[in-house]
Amino acid sequence: MPQDLRLLEDDVKDLLQMVREFTDEKLLPSAPGYEERSEDPLPLYRQLAELGLTGLPYPEEYGGGGLSYETYLCVVEEIARGYLGFAIGLSVHTLCAFAVNGFGSDDLKQDVLTKLCSGEWYGAYSLSEPHSGSDASALSTKAVLEGSSYRLSGSKVFCTRGNEADAVLVMARTSEERSKGISAFIVSKGTEGFGGSKKEDKMGWRSSPTWMLQLDDAVVDAGRLVGEEGQGFRIALASLDSGRLGIAACSIGLAQRALDEAVRFTSEREQFGKPINANQAVQFMLADMATQISAGRALYRHAARLRDAGQDYSIEAAQAKLFCSDAAMRVTIDAVQLHGGYGYVTEYPVERLMREAKGLQIVEGTNQIQRLVIGRRLTF
């Protein structure tokens, strides 16, 4: 069943109802075409800004919605139900804004956060490098201070909308002190020496462009340093905690769509004179799918409430990302199975949903890394 709105405040309920209508009327019909063409859905991002959905969890003084992170995640889930690749773009945009809001100077907030919150700009997040994925502290992109500017040089990989975004949060090394030598910068689109060098050809999220970025002595004003020198690794990890909740919400939205499709198909498809979901074996599969979705939804909402209360939520974010993305994988596989041979052909959306689910187990820290994070907190 879709996420339950009954216990929410009236204003939140109204917001989610509006997002649900946007998803049903705009996103669900548009997603297949954009995916087939591998085309970034820029018109939909413009509509997202017009609806005021680009800065929901950030202060009103900077043009944000001033709403809870839990509310924002409920919005992400609704959007992911209709179009996962688009929801991923919103999640990454919010990740960039988080760093500026949480660590940026007042000038940086006025200059960048206001544009991100209004949707005038869209943001991206760039940490991974060709030789440093899970071992993020081993990154080698360098930033050298020269007068009032930094020169950034290096390569980045797996950056969602990196070449389309107006502002990219880039982690670069300002000293050789492993994690303590990393700093964070906002690099604007059009900066000389900065841009996409390769667009990846992916098995899913094909309309969500994933880039390798190149920085060749890209000059970035010192005022675009986020926080202080050496604070970048802390900013990256804090951002990832928030981002993992975004991926958890995306996972549940995708899983919900797969369940909806499975219920619809098994209600309409008849075998041996009755709908196939009249069979107990099919009902049990659907019941397990629905239960996993409800459990994942409760898990990410609990972590979000901890975040909103200013409590430590790192382990809960890892648990939510781990459970929800694994659940999305299981649910989409079962949705394909319940469609039989039709689940394996592109006429039905479940094969795409299954391909998309795989990426959720990888991004924002692989699920093996989530287990490592959780295990370390339990044993040290």
Short mmCIF file of C-alpha atoms in Angstrom, two decimals:
data_model
loop_
_atom_site.label_atom_id
_atom_site.label_comp_id
_atom_site.label_asym_id
_atom_site.label_seq_id
_atom_site.Cartn_x
_atom_site.Cartn_y
_atom_site.Cartn_z
CA MET A 1 0.00 0.00 0.00
CA PRO A 2 1.24 3.59 -0.63
CA GLN A 3 2.73 5.47 2.28
CA ASP A 4 0.06 6.18 4.86
CA LEU A 5 -0.81 9.87 5.20
CA ARG A 6 -3.38 9.51 7.98
CA LEU A 7 -1.19 10.40 10.98
CA LEU A 8 0.56 13.34 9.34
CA GLU A 9 -0.11 17.00 10.01
CA ASP A 10 -2.62 18.55 7.60
CA ASP A 11 -0.04 20.77 5.86
CA VAL A 12 2.29 17.82 5.30
CA LYS A 13 -0.61 15.69 4.12
CA ASP A 14 -1.59 18.40 1.62
CA LEU A 15 2.00 18.66 0.39
CA LEU A 16 2.29 14.92 -0.16
CA GLN A 17 -1.07 14.77 -1.88
CA MET A 18 0.15 17.46 -4.28
CA VAL A 19 3.38 15.52 -4.91
CA ARG A 20 1.39 12.32 -5.42
CA GLU A 21 -0.68 14.05 -8.12
CA PHE A 22 2.47 15.44 -9.77
CA THR A 23 3.95 11.94 -9.75
CA ASP A 24 0.87 10.31 -11.24
CA GLU A 25 0.19 12.99 -13.85
CA LYS A 26 3.71 14.01 -14.91
CA LEU A 27 6.38 11.55 -13.77
CA LEU A 28 4.82 8.14 -14.38
CA PRO A 29 3.97 8.92 -18.03
CA SER A 30 7.29 10.68 -18.71
CA ALA A 31 9.80 8.28 -17.20
CA PRO A 32 9.80 5.53 -19.89
CA GLY A 33 10.53 7.99 -22.70
CA TYR A 34 13.35 9.75 -20.90
CA GLU A 35 14.86 6.40 -19.92
CA GLU A 36 14.64 5.04 -23.45
CA ARG A 37 16.31 8.17 -24.84
CA SER A 38 18.86 8.40 -21.99
CA GLU A 39 17.82 12.05 -21.75
CA ASP A 40 18.16 14.20 -18.65
CA PRO A 41 14.60 15.40 -17.79
CA LEU A 42 15.39 19.10 -17.50
CA PRO A 43 11.76 20.24 -18.02
CA LEU A 44 10.72 18.15 -15.04
CA TYR A 45 13.41 19.76 -12.88
CA ARG A 46 11.99 23.15 -13.85
CA GLN A 47 8.53 21.99 -12.77
CA LEU A 48 9.97 20.72 -9.50
CA ALA A 49 11.31 24.20 -8.81
CA GLU A 50 7.98 25.79 -9.72
CA LEU A 51 6.30 23.53 -7.16
CA GLY A 52 8.73 24.70 -4.48
CA LEU A 53 10.22 21.23 -3.91
CA THR A 54 13.92 21.99 -4.36
CA GLY A 55 14.81 23.20 -0.87
CA LEU A 56 12.25 21.65 1.47
CA PRO A 57 14.49 20.85 4.49
CA TYR A 58 16.45 24.12 4.50
CA PRO A 59 15.81 27.45 6.26
CA GLU A 60 13.18 29.81 4.90
CA GLU A 61 15.65 32.70 5.16
CA TYR A 62 17.57 31.14 2.27
CA GLY A 63 14.46 30.32 0.26
CA GLY A 64 13.95 26.84 1.66
CA GLY A 65 10.77 25.27 2.92
CA GLY A 66 11.82 25.07 6.57
CA LEU A 67 10.30 21.57 6.76
CA SER A 68 11.55 18.47 8.55
CA TYR A 69 13.90 16.03 6.89
CA GLU A 70 11.27 13.34 7.44
CA THR A 71 8.80 15.33 5.35
CA TYR A 72 11.40 15.82 2.61
CA LEU A 73 12.06 12.06 2.53
CA CYS A 74 8.35 11.32 2.21
CA VAL A 75 8.37 13.61 -0.85
CA VAL A 76 11.38 11.76 -2.28
CA GLU A 77 9.59 8.43 -1.82
CA GLU A 78 6.54 9.67 -3.72
CA ILE A 79 8.70 10.94 -6.58
CA ALA A 80 10.74 7.72 -6.74
CA ARG A 81 7.52 5.72 -7.03
CA GLY A 82 6.98 7.40 -10.38
CA TYR A 83 10.50 8.02 -11.66
CA LEU A 84 13.54 6.82 -9.77
CA GLY A 85 16.19 8.52 -11.93
CA PHE A 86 14.51 11.87 -11.31
CA ALA A 87 14.30 11.24 -7.55
CA ILE A 88 18.02 10.41 -7.53
CA GLY A 89 18.70 13.83 -9.07
CA LEU A 90 16.70 15.54 -6.31
CA SER A 91 18.49 13.52 -3.62
CA VAL A 92 21.92 14.48 -4.95
CA HIS A 93 20.86 18.12 -5.28
CA THR A 94 19.81 18.09 -1.63
CA LEU A 95 23.15 16.51 -0.69
CA CYS A 96 25.01 19.48 -2.16
CA ALA A 97 22.70 21.96 -0.41
CA PHE A 98 23.19 20.13 2.89
CA ALA A 99 26.93 20.79 2.86
CA VAL A 100 26.48 24.50 2.13
CA ASN A 101 23.76 24.90 4.74
CA GLY A 102 25.61 22.95 7.43
CA PHE A 103 29.17 24.15 6.90
CA GLY A 104 29.20 27.11 4.51
CA SER A 105 29.87 30.73 5.42
CA ASP A 106 27.04 33.26 5.49
CA ASP A 107 28.26 34.67 2.18
CA LEU A 108 28.32 31.20 0.61
CA LYS A 109 24.80 30.53 1.83
CA GLN A 110 23.56 33.80 0.37
CA ASP A 111 25.42 33.20 -2.88
CA VAL A 112 24.80 29.47 -3.42
CA LEU A 113 22.21 28.04 -1.01
CA THR A 114 19.54 30.55 -2.01
CA LYS A 115 19.92 29.53 -5.66
CA LEU A 116 19.84 25.82 -4.78
CA CYS A 117 16.73 26.20 -2.62
CA SER A 118 14.85 28.14 -5.28
CA GLY A 119 15.76 25.73 -8.05
CA GLU A 120 17.52 28.46 -9.99
CA TRP A 121 20.56 26.20 -9.57
CA TYR A 122 20.79 22.46 -9.23
CA GLY A 123 23.60 20.86 -7.30
CA ALA A 124 25.73 17.72 -7.52
CA TYR A 125 28.14 15.88 -5.23
CA SER A 126 31.58 14.60 -6.27
CA LEU A 127 33.68 12.46 -3.92
CA SER A 128 34.63 9.22 -5.73
CA GLU A 129 37.73 8.94 -7.91
CA PRO A 130 38.99 6.25 -10.29
CA HIS A 131 41.22 4.74 -7.59
CA SER A 132 39.31 5.72 -4.44
CA GLY A 133 35.74 4.54 -4.12
CA SER A 134 34.93 3.07 -0.72
CA ASP A 135 38.31 4.29 0.56
CA ALA A 136 37.31 7.91 0.16
CA SER A 137 40.20 9.24 2.25
CA ALA A 138 42.61 8.03 -0.45
CA LEU A 139 41.43 10.59 -3.01
CA SER A 140 44.15 12.36 -4.96
CA THR A 141 42.48 15.41 -6.57
CA LYS A 142 44.53 18.38 -5.39
CA ALA A 143 43.63 21.94 -4.46
CA VAL A 144 46.50 24.42 -4.19
CA LEU A 145 45.95 27.88 -2.72
CA GLU A 146 47.36 30.69 -4.83
CA GLY A 147 46.53 34.12 -3.49
CA SER A 148 42.76 34.40 -3.16
CA SER A 149 41.99 31.31 -5.26
CA TYR A 150 42.56 27.56 -5.36
CA ARG A 151 43.68 25.58 -8.37
CA LEU A 152 42.00 22.17 -8.54
CA SER A 153 43.44 19.29 -10.58
CA GLY A 154 42.35 15.67 -10.80
CA SER A 155 39.62 13.28 -11.96
CA LYS A 156 36.30 12.34 -10.40
CA VAL A 157 33.94 9.49 -11.25
CA PHE A 158 30.29 8.51 -10.78
CA CYS A 159 29.01 12.06 -10.35
CA THR A 160 25.26 12.24 -10.87
CA ARG A 161 24.34 15.19 -13.15
CA GLY A 162 27.90 16.45 -12.76
CA ASN A 163 27.95 18.09 -16.17
CA GLU A 164 24.37 19.34 -15.95
CA ALA A 165 24.52 20.76 -12.42
CA ASP A 166 25.10 24.44 -11.81
CA ALA A 167 27.16 23.82 -8.66
CA VAL A 168 29.17 20.73 -7.77
CA LEU A 169 30.44 19.95 -4.27
CA VAL A 170 33.97 18.70 -5.00
CA MET A 171 36.27 17.08 -2.44
CA ALA A 172 39.96 17.77 -3.02
CA ARG A 173 43.20 17.35 -1.13
CA THR A 174 44.77 20.47 0.40
CA SER A 175 47.43 18.52 2.35
CA GLU A 176 48.84 15.00 2.54
CA GLU A 177 47.23 14.14 5.90
CA ARG A 178 44.88 11.43 4.61
CA SER A 179 41.36 12.27 5.84
CA LYS A 180 42.50 15.46 7.60
CA GLY A 181 43.95 16.79 4.37
CA ILE A 182 40.68 16.86 2.43
CA SER A 183 38.69 20.04 1.82
CA ALA A 184 35.34 20.76 0.15
CA PHE A 185 34.66 23.28 -2.61
CA ILE A 186 31.70 24.53 -4.61
CA VAL A 187 32.73 24.51 -8.27
CA SER A 188 30.37 26.31 -10.63
CA LYS A 189 29.31 25.16 -14.07
CA GLY A 190 31.36 26.88 -16.74
CA THR A 191 34.50 27.17 -14.62
CA GLU A 192 37.46 27.02 -17.00
CA GLY A 193 39.26 23.69 -16.77
CA PHE A 194 36.24 21.91 -15.25
CA GLY A 195 33.66 19.68 -16.94
CA GLY A 196 32.52 16.22 -17.88
CA SER A 197 35.04 14.06 -19.71
CA LYS A 198 32.94 10.88 -20.03
CA LYS A 199 29.26 10.08 -19.64
CA GLU A 200 28.76 6.55 -18.35
CA ASP A 201 26.50 4.07 -20.17
CA LYS A 202 24.55 2.39 -17.35
CA MET A 203 22.20 -0.59 -16.99
CA GLY A 204 19.64 1.55 -15.18
CA TRP A 205 18.87 5.20 -14.34
CA ARG A 206 19.77 5.89 -17.95
CA SER A 207 18.15 9.32 -17.92
CA SER A 208 20.10 10.26 -14.79
CA PRO A 209 23.48 11.19 -16.30
CA THR A 210 26.55 9.84 -14.50
CA TRP A 211 29.83 11.56 -15.30
CA MET A 212 33.55 11.34 -15.02
CA LEU A 213 34.70 14.89 -14.28
CA GLN A 214 38.04 16.45 -15.10
CA LEU A 215 39.67 19.35 -13.29
CA ASP A 216 42.65 20.85 -15.12
CA ASP A 217 43.93 23.76 -13.03
CA ALA A 218 40.34 24.86 -12.46
CA VAL A 219 40.44 28.20 -10.59
CA VAL A 220 37.99 28.38 -7.68
CA ASP A 221 37.66 31.46 -5.50
CA ALA A 222 38.67 30.90 -1.88
CA GLY A 223 35.19 32.04 -0.89
CA ARG A 224 33.85 28.82 -2.42
CA LEU A 225 35.67 26.73 0.19
CA VAL A 226 32.96 25.01 2.25
CA GLY A 227 33.89 25.16 5.93
CA GLU A 228 37.59 25.24 6.66
CA GLU A 229 40.59 23.54 5.08
CA GLY A 230 40.82 19.94 6.26
CA GLN A 231 37.11 19.75 7.06
CA GLY A 232 36.15 18.12 3.78
CA PHE A 233 36.16 14.50 4.92
CA ARG A 234 33.90 15.35 7.85
CA ILE A 235 31.59 17.21 5.47
CA ALA A 236 31.61 14.25 3.07
CA LEU A 237 30.65 11.76 5.78
CA ALA A 238 27.96 14.01 7.25
CA SER A 239 26.54 14.52 3.77
CA LEU A 240 26.54 10.79 3.16
CA ASP A 241 24.53 10.14 6.32
CA SER A 242 21.81 12.42 4.97
CA GLY A 243 22.23 11.05 1.46
CA ARG A 244 21.81 7.47 2.65
CA LEU A 245 18.38 8.37 3.94
CA GLY A 246 17.59 9.82 0.52
CA ILE A 247 18.56 6.52 -1.10
CA ALA A 248 16.49 4.61 1.47
CA ALA A 249 13.43 6.70 0.55
CA CYS A 250 14.16 6.21 -3.15
CA SER A 251 14.38 2.46 -2.56
CA ILE A 252 11.00 2.29 -0.87
CA GLY A 253 9.40 4.40 -3.59
CA LEU A 254 10.77 2.07 -6.27
CA ALA A 255 9.69 -1.02 -4.34
CA GLN A 256 6.21 0.43 -3.90
CA ARG A 257 5.93 0.92 -7.66
CA ALA A 258 7.02 -2.68 -8.25
CA LEU A 259 4.42 -3.95 -5.78
CA ASP A 260 1.71 -1.82 -7.40
CA GLU A 261 2.58 -3.27 -10.80
CA ALA A 262 2.61 -6.82 -9.43
CA VAL A 263 -0.78 -6.43 -7.76
CA ARG A 264 -2.25 -4.94 -10.94
CA PHE A 265 -0.87 -7.66 -13.20
CA THR A 266 -1.81 -10.57 -10.95
CA SER A 267 -5.34 -9.16 -10.59
CA GLU A 268 -5.84 -8.88 -14.35
CA ARG A 269 -4.03 -12.01 -15.51
CA GLU A 270 -6.15 -15.17 -15.36
CA GLN A 271 -4.97 -18.76 -15.36
CA PHE A 272 -7.13 -21.85 -14.82
CA GLY A 273 -10.24 -19.68 -14.77
CA LYS A 274 -9.27 -17.24 -11.99
CA PRO A 275 -6.91 -14.30 -11.35
CA ILE A 276 -3.48 -15.58 -10.50
CA ASN A 277 -3.44 -13.64 -7.23
CA ALA A 278 -6.29 -15.86 -6.04
CA ASN A 279 -3.56 -18.46 -5.53
CA GLN A 280 -2.21 -18.55 -1.99
CA ALA A 281 1.41 -18.85 -3.19
CA VAL A 282 1.06 -15.55 -5.08
CA GLN A 283 -0.69 -13.89 -2.14
CA PHE A 284 2.18 -14.92 0.14
CA MET A 285 4.72 -13.33 -2.23
CA LEU A 286 2.72 -10.11 -2.35
CA ALA A 287 2.36 -10.13 1.43
CA ASP A 288 6.12 -10.45 1.91
CA MET A 289 6.75 -7.65 -0.57
CA ALA A 290 4.31 -5.32 1.19
CA THR A 291 5.75 -6.14 4.62
CA GLN A 292 9.32 -5.40 3.52
CA ILE A 293 8.18 -2.04 2.13
CA SER A 294 6.37 -1.09 5.34
CA ALA A 295 9.36 -2.12 7.45
CA GLY A 296 11.77 -0.10 5.32
CA ARG A 297 9.50 2.93 5.41
CA ALA A 298 9.38 2.80 9.22
CA LEU A 299 13.17 2.41 9.38
CA TYR A 300 14.03 5.46 7.27
CA ARG A 301 11.39 7.60 8.97
CA HIS A 302 12.78 6.69 12.40
CA ALA A 303 16.29 7.68 11.32
CA ALA A 304 14.93 10.95 9.90
CA ARG A 305 13.17 11.76 13.17
CA LEU A 306 16.45 11.26 15.02
CA ARG A 307 18.13 13.63 12.55
CA ASP A 308 15.39 16.21 12.98
CA ALA A 309 15.78 15.98 16.76
CA GLY A 310 19.52 16.69 16.50
CA GLN A 311 20.46 13.19 17.67
CA ASP A 312 23.19 10.94 16.30
CA TYR A 313 21.62 8.94 13.50
CA SER A 314 24.64 7.59 11.61
CA ILE A 315 24.03 3.92 12.40
CA GLU A 316 20.31 4.26 11.71
CA ALA A 317 21.05 5.90 8.35
CA ALA A 318 23.31 2.99 7.42
CA GLN A 319 20.67 0.49 8.55
CA ALA A 320 17.96 2.27 6.56
CA LYS A 321 20.04 2.44 3.39
CA LEU A 322 21.07 -1.21 3.74
CA PHE A 323 17.63 -2.63 4.50
CA CYS A 324 15.64 -0.48 2.09
CA SER A 325 17.88 -0.98 -0.93
CA ASP A 326 18.11 -4.74 -0.29
CA ALA A 327 14.33 -4.80 0.05
CA ALA A 328 13.96 -2.94 -3.26
CA MET A 329 16.11 -5.55 -4.95
CA ARG A 330 14.09 -8.44 -3.52
CA VAL A 331 10.73 -6.82 -4.26
CA THR A 332 11.58 -5.96 -7.86
CA ILE A 333 12.91 -9.48 -8.50
CA ASP A 334 9.67 -10.92 -7.15
CA ALA A 335 7.63 -8.47 -9.25
CA VAL A 336 9.38 -9.77 -12.37
CA GLN A 337 8.72 -13.36 -11.26
CA LEU A 338 5.02 -12.66 -10.70
CA HIS A 339 4.76 -11.31 -14.25
CA GLY A 340 6.14 -14.59 -15.61
CA GLY A 341 7.52 -14.26 -19.13
CA TYR A 342 5.98 -10.80 -19.44
CA GLY A 343 8.21 -9.58 -16.65
CA TYR A 344 11.25 -10.17 -18.84
CA VAL A 345 10.12 -8.03 -21.76
CA THR A 346 10.32 -4.27 -22.00
CA GLU A 347 6.59 -3.84 -22.64
CA TYR A 348 6.11 -4.08 -18.88
CA PRO A 349 7.98 -1.74 -16.51
CA VAL A 350 9.09 -4.27 -13.92
CA GLU A 351 12.22 -5.33 -15.82
CA ARG A 352 13.38 -1.69 -15.72
CA LEU A 353 12.54 -1.42 -12.04
CA MET A 354 14.66 -4.49 -11.31
CA ARG A 355 17.62 -3.01 -13.20
CA GLU A 356 17.20 0.27 -11.36
CA ALA A 357 17.09 -1.40 -7.95
CA LYS A 358 20.61 -2.76 -8.35
CA GLY A 359 22.15 0.69 -8.38
CA LEU A 360 20.57 1.52 -5.03
CA GLN A 361 22.67 -1.18 -3.36
CA ILE A 362 25.83 0.52 -4.64
CA VAL A 363 25.48 4.30 -4.36
CA GLU A 364 26.13 6.39 -1.21
CA GLY A 365 28.36 3.59 0.05
CA THR A 366 27.86 -0.01 -1.02
CA ASN A 367 25.77 -2.21 1.22
CA GLN A 368 28.94 -4.01 2.27
CA ILE A 369 30.22 -0.66 3.55
CA GLN A 370 26.91 -0.13 5.39
CA ARG A 371 27.43 -3.45 7.16
CA LEU A 372 30.96 -2.35 8.03
CA VAL A 373 29.66 0.94 9.47
CA ILE A 374 27.01 -0.83 11.52
CA GLY A 375 29.34 -3.60 12.68
CA ARG A 376 32.02 -1.19 13.83
CA ARG A 377 29.52 0.80 15.86
CA LEU A 378 28.34 -2.40 17.52
CA THR A 379 31.78 -3.74 18.39
CA PHE A 380 33.95 -0.69 19.21
#
